[in-house]
Short mmCIF file of C-alpha atoms in Angstrom, two decimals:
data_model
loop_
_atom_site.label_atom_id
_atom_site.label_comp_id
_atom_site.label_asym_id
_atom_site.label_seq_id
_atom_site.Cartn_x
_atom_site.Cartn_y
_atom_site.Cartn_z
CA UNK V 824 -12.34 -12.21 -11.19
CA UNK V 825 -8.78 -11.04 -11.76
CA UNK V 826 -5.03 -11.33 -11.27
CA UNK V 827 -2.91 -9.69 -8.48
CA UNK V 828 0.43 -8.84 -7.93
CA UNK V 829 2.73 -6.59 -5.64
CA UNK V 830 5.81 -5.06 -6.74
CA UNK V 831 8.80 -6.78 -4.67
CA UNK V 832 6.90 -9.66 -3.21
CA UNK V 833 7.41 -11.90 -6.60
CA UNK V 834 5.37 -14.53 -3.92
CA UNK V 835 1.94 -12.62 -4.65
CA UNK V 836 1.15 -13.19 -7.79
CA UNK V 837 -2.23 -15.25 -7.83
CA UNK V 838 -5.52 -15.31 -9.18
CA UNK V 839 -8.40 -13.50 -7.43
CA UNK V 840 -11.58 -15.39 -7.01
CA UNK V 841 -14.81 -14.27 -4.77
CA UNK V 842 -18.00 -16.30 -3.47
CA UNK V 843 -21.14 -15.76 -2.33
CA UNK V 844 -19.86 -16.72 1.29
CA UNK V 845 -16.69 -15.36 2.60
CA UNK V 846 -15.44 -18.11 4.51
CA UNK V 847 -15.19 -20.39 1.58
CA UNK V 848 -12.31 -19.18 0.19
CA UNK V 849 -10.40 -19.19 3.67
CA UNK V 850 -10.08 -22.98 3.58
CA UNK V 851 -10.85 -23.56 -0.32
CA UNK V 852 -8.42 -23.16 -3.40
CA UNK V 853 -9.20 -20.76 -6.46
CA UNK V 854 -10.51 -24.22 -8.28
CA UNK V 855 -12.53 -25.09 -5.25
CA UNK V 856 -10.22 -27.78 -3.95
CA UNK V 857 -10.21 -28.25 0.04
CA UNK V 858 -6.80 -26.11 1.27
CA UNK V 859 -5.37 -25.15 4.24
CA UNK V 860 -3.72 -22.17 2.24
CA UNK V 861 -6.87 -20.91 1.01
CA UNK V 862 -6.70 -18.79 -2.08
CA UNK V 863 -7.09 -14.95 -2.30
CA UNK V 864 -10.44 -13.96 -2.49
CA UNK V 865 -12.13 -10.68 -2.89
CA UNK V 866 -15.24 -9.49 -0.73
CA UNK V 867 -18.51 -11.04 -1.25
CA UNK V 868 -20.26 -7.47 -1.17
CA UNK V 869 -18.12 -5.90 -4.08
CA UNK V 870 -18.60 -5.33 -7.63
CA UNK V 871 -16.36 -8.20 -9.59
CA UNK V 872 -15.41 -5.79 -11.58
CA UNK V 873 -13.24 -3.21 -8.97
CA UNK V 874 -15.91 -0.51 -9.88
CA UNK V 875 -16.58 0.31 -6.04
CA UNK V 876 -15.04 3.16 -4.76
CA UNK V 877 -13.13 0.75 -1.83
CA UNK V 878 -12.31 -2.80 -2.75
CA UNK V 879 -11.41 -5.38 0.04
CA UNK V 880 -8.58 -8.41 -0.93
CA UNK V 881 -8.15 -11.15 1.82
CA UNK V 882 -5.42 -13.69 1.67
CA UNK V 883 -3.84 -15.91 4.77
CA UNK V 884 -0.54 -14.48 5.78
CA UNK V 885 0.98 -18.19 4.85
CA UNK V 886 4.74 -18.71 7.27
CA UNK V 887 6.65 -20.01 4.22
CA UNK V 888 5.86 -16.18 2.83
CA UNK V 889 2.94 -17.95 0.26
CA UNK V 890 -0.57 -16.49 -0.04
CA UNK V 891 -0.28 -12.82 1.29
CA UNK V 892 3.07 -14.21 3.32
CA UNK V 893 5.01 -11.44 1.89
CA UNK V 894 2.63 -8.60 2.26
CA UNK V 895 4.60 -7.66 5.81
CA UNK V 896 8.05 -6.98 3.88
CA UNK V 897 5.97 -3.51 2.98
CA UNK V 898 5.95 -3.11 6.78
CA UNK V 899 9.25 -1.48 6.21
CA UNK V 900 9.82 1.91 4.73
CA UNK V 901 12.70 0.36 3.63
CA UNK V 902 11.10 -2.24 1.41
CA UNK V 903 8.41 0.62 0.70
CA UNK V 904 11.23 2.75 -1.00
CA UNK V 905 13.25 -0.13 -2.68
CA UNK V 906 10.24 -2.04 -4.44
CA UNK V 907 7.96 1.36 -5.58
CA UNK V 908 4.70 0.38 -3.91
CA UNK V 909 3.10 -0.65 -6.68
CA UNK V 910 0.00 -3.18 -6.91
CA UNK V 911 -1.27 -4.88 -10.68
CA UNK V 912 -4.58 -5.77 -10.83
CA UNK V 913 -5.36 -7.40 -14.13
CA UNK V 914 -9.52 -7.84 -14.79
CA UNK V 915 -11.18 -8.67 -17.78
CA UNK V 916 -10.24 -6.05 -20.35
CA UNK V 917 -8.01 -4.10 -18.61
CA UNK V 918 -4.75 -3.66 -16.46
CA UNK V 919 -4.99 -1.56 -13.21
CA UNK V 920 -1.74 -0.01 -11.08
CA UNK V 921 -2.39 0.82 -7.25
CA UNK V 922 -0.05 3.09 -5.82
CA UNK V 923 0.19 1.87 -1.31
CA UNK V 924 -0.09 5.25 0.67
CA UNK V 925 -0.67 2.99 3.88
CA UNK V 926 0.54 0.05 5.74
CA UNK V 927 -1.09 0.00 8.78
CA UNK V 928 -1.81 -3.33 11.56
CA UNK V 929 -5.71 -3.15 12.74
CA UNK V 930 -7.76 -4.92 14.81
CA UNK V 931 -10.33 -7.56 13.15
CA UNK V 932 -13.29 -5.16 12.96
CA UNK V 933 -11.36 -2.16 12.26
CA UNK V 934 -14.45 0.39 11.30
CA UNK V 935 -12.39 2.76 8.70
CA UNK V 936 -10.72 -0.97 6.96
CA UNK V 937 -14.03 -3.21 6.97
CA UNK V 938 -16.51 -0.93 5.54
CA UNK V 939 -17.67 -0.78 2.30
CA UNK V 940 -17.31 2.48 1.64
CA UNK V 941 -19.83 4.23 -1.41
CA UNK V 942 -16.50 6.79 -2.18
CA UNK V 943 -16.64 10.77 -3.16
CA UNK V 944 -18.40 11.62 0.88
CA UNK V 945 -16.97 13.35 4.06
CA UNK V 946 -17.25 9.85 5.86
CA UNK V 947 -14.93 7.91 2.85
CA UNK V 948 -12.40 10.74 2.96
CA UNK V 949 -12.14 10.76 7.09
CA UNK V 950 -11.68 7.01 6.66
CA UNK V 951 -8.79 7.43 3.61
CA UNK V 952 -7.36 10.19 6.30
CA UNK V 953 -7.30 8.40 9.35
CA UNK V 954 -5.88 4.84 7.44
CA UNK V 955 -3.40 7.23 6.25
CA UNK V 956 -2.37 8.84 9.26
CA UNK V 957 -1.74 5.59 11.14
CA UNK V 958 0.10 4.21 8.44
CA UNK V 959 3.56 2.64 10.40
CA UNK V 960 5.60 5.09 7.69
CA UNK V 961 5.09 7.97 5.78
CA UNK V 962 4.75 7.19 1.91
CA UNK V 963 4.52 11.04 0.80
CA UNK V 964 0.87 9.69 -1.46
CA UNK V 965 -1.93 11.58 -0.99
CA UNK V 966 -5.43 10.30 -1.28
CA UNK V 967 -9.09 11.76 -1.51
CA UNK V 968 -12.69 10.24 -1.30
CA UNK V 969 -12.23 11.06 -5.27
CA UNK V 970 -9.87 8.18 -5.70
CA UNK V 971 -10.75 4.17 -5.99
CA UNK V 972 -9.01 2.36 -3.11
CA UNK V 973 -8.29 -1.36 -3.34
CA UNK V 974 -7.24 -2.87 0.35
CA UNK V 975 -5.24 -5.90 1.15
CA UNK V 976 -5.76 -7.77 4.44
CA UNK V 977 -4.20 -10.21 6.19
CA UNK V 978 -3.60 -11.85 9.49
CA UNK V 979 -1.02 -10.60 11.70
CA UNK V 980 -1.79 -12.33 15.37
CA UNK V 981 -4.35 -11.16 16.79
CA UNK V 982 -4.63 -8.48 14.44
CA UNK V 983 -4.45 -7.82 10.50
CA UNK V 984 -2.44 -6.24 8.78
CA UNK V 985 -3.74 -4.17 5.81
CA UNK V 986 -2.21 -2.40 2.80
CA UNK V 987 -4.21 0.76 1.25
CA UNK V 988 -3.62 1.86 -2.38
CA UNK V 989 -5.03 4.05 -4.88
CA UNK V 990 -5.70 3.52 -8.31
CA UNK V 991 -3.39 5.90 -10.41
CA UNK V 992 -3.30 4.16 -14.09
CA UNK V 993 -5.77 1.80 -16.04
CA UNK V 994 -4.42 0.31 -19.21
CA UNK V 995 -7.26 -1.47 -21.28
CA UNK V 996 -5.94 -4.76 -22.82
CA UNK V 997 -6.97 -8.09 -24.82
CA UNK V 998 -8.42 -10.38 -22.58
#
């Protein structure tokens, strides 16, 4: 369904796929072949197309830094500052940059990270708030139940660690 990339981790750059079943994709790769690596696999429940207001990625957080492996460099401000925070989605049509305003480590059924949430409500914007808030630094973006959110998630122990970004530019293109 699309392309993904994150600035500074030159190890994410795969194709996004998404199933009917969730759990497919955690042991299948994005042609369907059996894989302990997975592939990276958007939600069942979204729109292909990134036209929900909040957008959920998974990817196994691979030990040789594969898969979303590399995600938990932008654990550090450090990184944060270095590499620009910037996420590429590239869908049919059309090239879209995410700007991260949070980095934050949840618990599997995180409320504010799993939801799917319908955007432009009180409820969306507490969630945006609160993921920003307990983000491990401060990345001086501000976000609003106005803006599209696409969400990165990945295993960290027991818990996950998730990157939040807003949409900020969409560049149509051929193809």
């Amino acid at each position: 369904v699309a392309w993904l990339q994150v600035s500074g981790v030159s190890a994410i750059d795969y194709p996004v796929v998404q199933y009917t079943d969730d759990s497919y994709f955690l042991d299948h790769s994005w042609d369907g072949q059996d894989s302990r690596y997975g592939a990276i696999f958007m939600e069942a429940q979204n729109a292909s197309d990134c036209s929900d207001a909040y957008t959920l990625i998974y990817g196994h957080n691979m030990k040789d830094g594969s898969m979303f492996g590399g995600l938990k460099k932008y654990a550090e401000a450090s990184f944060y500052e270095e590499n620009g925070g910037m996420i590429t989605l590239c869908l049919p049509g059309e090239v879209r940059s995410y700007q991260i305003f949070s980095v934050r480590y949840v618990s599997p059924d995180d409320a504010e990270t799993y939801t799917l949430w319908n955007g432009a409500d009180d409820s969306f914007d507490a969630a945006l708030q609160t993921m920003k808030q307990e983000s491990v630094y401060e990345t001086g973006v501000s976000v609003s139940a106005e803006d599209r959110v696409l969400t990165l998630s990945t295993c960290a122990g027991d818990n996950r660690l998730v990157v939040h970004a807003k949409l900020v530019s969409t560049v149509l293109s051929a193809g």
